[in-house]
Amino acid sequence: MTETFTPPTAFAVPGRIAVSGQAAVTWQRAVLTDIRRETPLVSTFRFAVPGWQGHLPGQHLMLRLTAQDGYVAQRHYSLASPPDDSGHIELTLDHVEGGEVSGYLHTIARIGDEVEVRGPLSGFFAWPGDRPALLIGAGSGVVPLMSMVRHHRLLRLPVPLRLFVSARTREDLIYADEYRDETTPLLTREGEQRRLAADHLAPCFTHGAPEWEAYVCGSNAFAEHASRLLVDLGQPVDRIRIERFG
């Protein structure tokens, strides 16, 4: 994760809960309750976290595994679930070749297994739901953006929201069954090979369009490409939030 800062001690999530900074400094027990396949290489893992104090869409957490011999592996993962009071969170993970944590979750973990989580972390990429959101993601970069979309739908928020999501093929499109009218999928190796371009985003910047807060998540190359398009279309630089991976 990059371009983040230490969040303040409390956030207000519209219609929901206040997120305390205390949760970020404490490791909590998380029990795996469900595994849902998204694509051939991506799955969503649902955990019950007793005492989870909530989060903002766009935040992430740290997940820790401890082996019987005491070896510890930990990684940062974006939260895919919207803020709610169910005591559950969801993480959507690529099966990374050679990845210790993702490899364990994809190939070894079973329902009822326990891990540790610490969070929520970072306030830079968080969306409180109080301003129009223009979301642009590629591959697994859609994960924190889907938390925002789900939050928007759950509370039926009145502010505009648009999502542009890029994937190689339809088979690689994470959450494909959940996309509705607010979403534009762009498939870069299928059909028209629709790489994200200015003409896709331009309708969001016509006269009378909302003053967007833009959220971009993907690889370094994708983040640079998308943010350049936004600036060229008139999006203020200080209203572009970027989270990179890889």
mmCIF file of N, CA, C and O in Angstrom, residues 12-17 55-58 80-84 126-130 135 144-159 161 178:
data_model
loop_
_atom_site.group_PDB
_atom_site.id
_atom_site.type_symbol
_atom_site.label_atom_id
_atom_site.label_comp_id
_atom_site.label_asym_id
_atom_site.label_seq_id
_atom_site.Cartn_x
_atom_site.Cartn_y
_atom_site.Cartn_z
ATOM 1 N N ALA A 12 -16.665 9.301 11.023
ATOM 2 C CA ALA A 12 -18.119 9.151 11.040
ATOM 3 C C ALA A 12 -18.566 8.525 9.733
ATOM 4 O O ALA A 12 -18.330 9.087 8.671
ATOM 5 N N VAL A 13 -19.167 7.369 9.792
ATOM 6 C CA VAL A 13 -19.722 6.707 8.624
ATOM 7 C C VAL A 13 -21.208 7.026 8.580
ATOM 8 O O VAL A 13 -21.924 6.722 9.531
ATOM 9 N N PRO A 14 -21.712 7.650 7.485
ATOM 10 C CA PRO A 14 -23.116 8.067 7.452
ATOM 11 C C PRO A 14 -24.059 6.919 7.777
ATOM 12 O O PRO A 14 -24.023 5.873 7.150
ATOM 13 N N GLY A 15 -24.895 7.129 8.777
ATOM 14 C CA GLY A 15 -25.934 6.156 9.110
ATOM 15 C C GLY A 15 -25.433 4.923 9.823
ATOM 16 O O GLY A 15 -26.184 4.007 10.105
ATOM 17 N N ARG A 16 -24.123 4.882 10.126
ATOM 18 C CA ARG A 16 -23.591 3.650 10.721
ATOM 19 C C ARG A 16 -22.866 3.951 12.032
ATOM 20 O O ARG A 16 -23.426 4.487 12.951
ATOM 21 N N ILE A 17 -21.585 3.621 12.059
ATOM 22 C CA ILE A 17 -20.869 3.596 13.318
ATOM 23 C C ILE A 17 -19.651 4.495 13.265
ATOM 24 O O ILE A 17 -19.145 4.808 12.204
ATOM 25 N N HIS A 55 -15.272 0.070 9.979
ATOM 26 C CA HIS A 55 -14.276 0.661 9.106
ATOM 27 C C HIS A 55 -14.963 1.576 8.108
ATOM 28 O O HIS A 55 -16.193 1.617 8.022
ATOM 29 N N LEU A 56 -14.175 2.307 7.373
ATOM 30 C CA LEU A 56 -14.671 3.105 6.261
ATOM 31 C C LEU A 56 -14.369 2.387 4.957
ATOM 32 O O LEU A 56 -13.334 1.716 4.836
ATOM 33 N N PRO A 57 -15.248 2.493 3.958
ATOM 34 C CA PRO A 57 -14.928 1.928 2.654
ATOM 35 C C PRO A 57 -13.611 2.492 2.132
ATOM 36 O O PRO A 57 -13.391 3.702 2.149
ATOM 37 N N GLY A 58 -12.725 1.613 1.679
ATOM 38 C CA GLY A 58 -11.415 2.028 1.194
ATOM 39 C C GLY A 58 -10.287 1.755 2.161
ATOM 40 O O GLY A 58 -9.112 1.792 1.776
ATOM 41 N N ALA A 80 -13.081 -5.623 1.510
ATOM 42 C CA ALA A 80 -14.054 -5.649 0.421
ATOM 43 C C ALA A 80 -15.468 -5.387 0.921
ATOM 44 O O ALA A 80 -16.329 -4.948 0.155
ATOM 45 N N SER A 81 -15.709 -5.659 2.176
ATOM 46 C CA SER A 81 -17.061 -5.533 2.733
ATOM 47 C C SER A 81 -17.368 -4.081 3.079
ATOM 48 O O SER A 81 -16.480 -3.290 3.385
ATOM 49 N N PRO A 82 -18.658 -3.719 3.050
ATOM 50 C CA PRO A 82 -19.043 -2.380 3.477
ATOM 51 C C PRO A 82 -19.072 -2.301 4.997
ATOM 52 O O PRO A 82 -19.122 -3.340 5.675
ATOM 53 N N PRO A 83 -19.040 -1.109 5.553
ATOM 54 C CA PRO A 83 -19.198 -0.987 7.008
ATOM 55 C C PRO A 83 -20.592 -1.454 7.414
ATOM 56 O O PRO A 83 -21.578 -1.072 6.797
ATOM 57 N N ASP A 84 -20.668 -2.305 8.404
ATOM 58 C CA ASP A 84 -21.959 -2.680 8.975
ATOM 59 C C ASP A 84 -21.715 -3.156 10.404
ATOM 60 O O ASP A 84 -20.606 -3.111 10.902
ATOM 61 N N ALA A 126 -9.904 6.349 2.207
ATOM 62 C CA ALA A 126 -11.255 6.080 2.698
ATOM 63 C C ALA A 126 -12.267 7.043 2.093
ATOM 64 O O ALA A 126 -11.966 8.210 1.839
ATOM 65 N N TRP A 127 -13.471 6.518 1.858
ATOM 66 C CA TRP A 127 -14.587 7.329 1.351
ATOM 67 C C TRP A 127 -15.711 7.320 2.377
ATOM 68 O O TRP A 127 -16.358 6.297 2.585
ATOM 69 N N PRO A 128 -15.994 8.459 3.017
ATOM 70 C CA PRO A 128 -17.039 8.494 4.046
ATOM 71 C C PRO A 128 -18.455 8.390 3.497
ATOM 72 O O PRO A 128 -19.392 8.201 4.259
ATOM 73 N N GLY A 129 -18.627 8.549 2.182
ATOM 74 C CA GLY A 129 -19.959 8.486 1.604
ATOM 75 C C GLY A 129 -20.671 9.822 1.551
ATOM 76 O O GLY A 129 -21.877 9.870 1.308
ATOM 77 N N ASP A 130 -19.921 10.900 1.749
ATOM 78 C CA ASP A 130 -20.542 12.222 1.837
ATOM 79 C C ASP A 130 -20.265 13.100 0.625
ATOM 80 O O ASP A 130 -20.610 14.277 0.621
ATOM 81 N N LEU A 135 -14.750 6.190 -9.197
ATOM 82 C CA LEU A 135 -13.891 5.072 -8.818
ATOM 83 C C LEU A 135 -13.305 4.413 -10.065
ATOM 84 O O LEU A 135 -14.042 4.076 -10.999
ATOM 85 N N PRO A 144 -11.093 -2.436 -2.849
ATOM 86 C CA PRO A 144 -11.550 -1.363 -1.946
ATOM 87 C C PRO A 144 -12.652 -0.519 -2.564
ATOM 88 O O PRO A 144 -13.481 0.051 -1.849
ATOM 89 N N LEU A 145 -12.677 -0.449 -3.898
ATOM 90 C CA LEU A 145 -13.724 0.321 -4.575
ATOM 91 C C LEU A 145 -15.078 -0.367 -4.440
ATOM 92 O O LEU A 145 -16.110 0.298 -4.306
ATOM 93 N N MET A 146 -15.086 -1.703 -4.437
ATOM 94 C CA MET A 146 -16.343 -2.421 -4.259
ATOM 95 C C MET A 146 -16.891 -2.222 -2.859
ATOM 96 O O MET A 146 -18.106 -2.201 -2.655
ATOM 97 N N SER A 147 -16.028 -2.049 -1.868
ATOM 98 C CA SER A 147 -16.499 -1.703 -0.529
ATOM 99 C C SER A 147 -17.282 -0.396 -0.573
ATOM 100 O O SER A 147 -18.323 -0.246 0.086
ATOM 101 N N MET A 148 -16.803 0.553 -1.372
ATOM 102 C CA MET A 148 -17.498 1.831 -1.520
ATOM 103 C C MET A 148 -18.834 1.654 -2.233
ATOM 104 O O MET A 148 -19.850 2.229 -1.826
ATOM 105 N N VAL A 149 -18.834 0.869 -3.313
ATOM 106 C CA VAL A 149 -20.072 0.630 -4.063
ATOM 107 C C VAL A 149 -21.107 -0.049 -3.175
ATOM 108 O O VAL A 149 -22.288 0.334 -3.152
ATOM 109 N N ARG A 150 -20.697 -1.056 -2.429
ATOM 110 C CA ARG A 150 -21.624 -1.771 -1.555
ATOM 111 C C ARG A 150 -22.173 -0.849 -0.469
ATOM 112 O O ARG A 150 -23.345 -0.932 -0.107
ATOM 113 N N HIS A 151 -21.319 0.006 0.064
ATOM 114 C CA HIS A 151 -21.749 0.974 1.076
ATOM 115 C C HIS A 151 -22.784 1.931 0.483
ATOM 116 O O HIS A 151 -23.815 2.222 1.109
ATOM 117 N N HIS A 152 -22.514 2.395 -0.717
ATOM 118 C CA HIS A 152 -23.420 3.314 -1.417
ATOM 119 C C HIS A 152 -24.790 2.676 -1.609
ATOM 120 O O HIS A 152 -25.829 3.313 -1.385
ATOM 121 N N ARG A 153 -24.801 1.407 -2.006
ATOM 122 C CA ARG A 153 -26.069 0.706 -2.231
ATOM 123 C C ARG A 153 -26.783 0.392 -0.924
ATOM 124 O O ARG A 153 -28.003 0.528 -0.827
ATOM 125 N N LEU A 154 -26.021 -0.047 0.064
ATOM 126 C CA LEU A 154 -26.609 -0.476 1.332
ATOM 127 C C LEU A 154 -27.394 0.650 1.990
ATOM 128 O O LEU A 154 -28.493 0.440 2.509
ATOM 129 N N LEU A 155 -26.807 1.833 1.954
ATOM 130 C CA LEU A 155 -27.453 2.980 2.602
ATOM 131 C C LEU A 155 -28.263 3.836 1.627
ATOM 132 O O LEU A 155 -28.858 4.835 2.046
ATOM 133 N N ARG A 156 -28.262 3.424 0.361
ATOM 134 C CA ARG A 156 -28.967 4.201 -0.669
ATOM 135 C C ARG A 156 -28.553 5.672 -0.594
ATOM 136 O O ARG A 156 -29.399 6.583 -0.556
ATOM 137 N N LEU A 157 -27.265 5.896 -0.602
ATOM 138 C CA LEU A 157 -26.748 7.250 -0.464
ATOM 139 C C LEU A 157 -27.121 8.090 -1.682
ATOM 140 O O LEU A 157 -27.094 7.613 -2.820
ATOM 141 N N PRO A 158 -27.475 9.350 -1.465
ATOM 142 C CA PRO A 158 -27.943 10.196 -2.567
ATOM 143 C C PRO A 158 -26.832 10.750 -3.448
ATOM 144 O O PRO A 158 -27.100 11.240 -4.542
ATOM 145 N N VAL A 159 -25.578 10.695 -2.996
ATOM 146 C CA VAL A 159 -24.495 11.273 -3.786
ATOM 147 C C VAL A 159 -24.185 10.382 -4.989
ATOM 148 O O VAL A 159 -24.279 9.153 -4.907
ATOM 149 N N LEU A 161 -22.226 8.155 -7.746
ATOM 150 C CA LEU A 161 -21.080 7.256 -7.698
ATOM 151 C C LEU A 161 -20.962 6.558 -9.039
ATOM 152 O O LEU A 161 -21.956 6.077 -9.586
ATOM 153 N N GLU A 178 -22.110 -8.649 -9.634
ATOM 154 C CA GLU A 178 -22.650 -7.579 -8.792
ATOM 155 C C GLU A 178 -22.777 -6.240 -9.502
ATOM 156 O O GLU A 178 -23.367 -5.303 -8.968
#
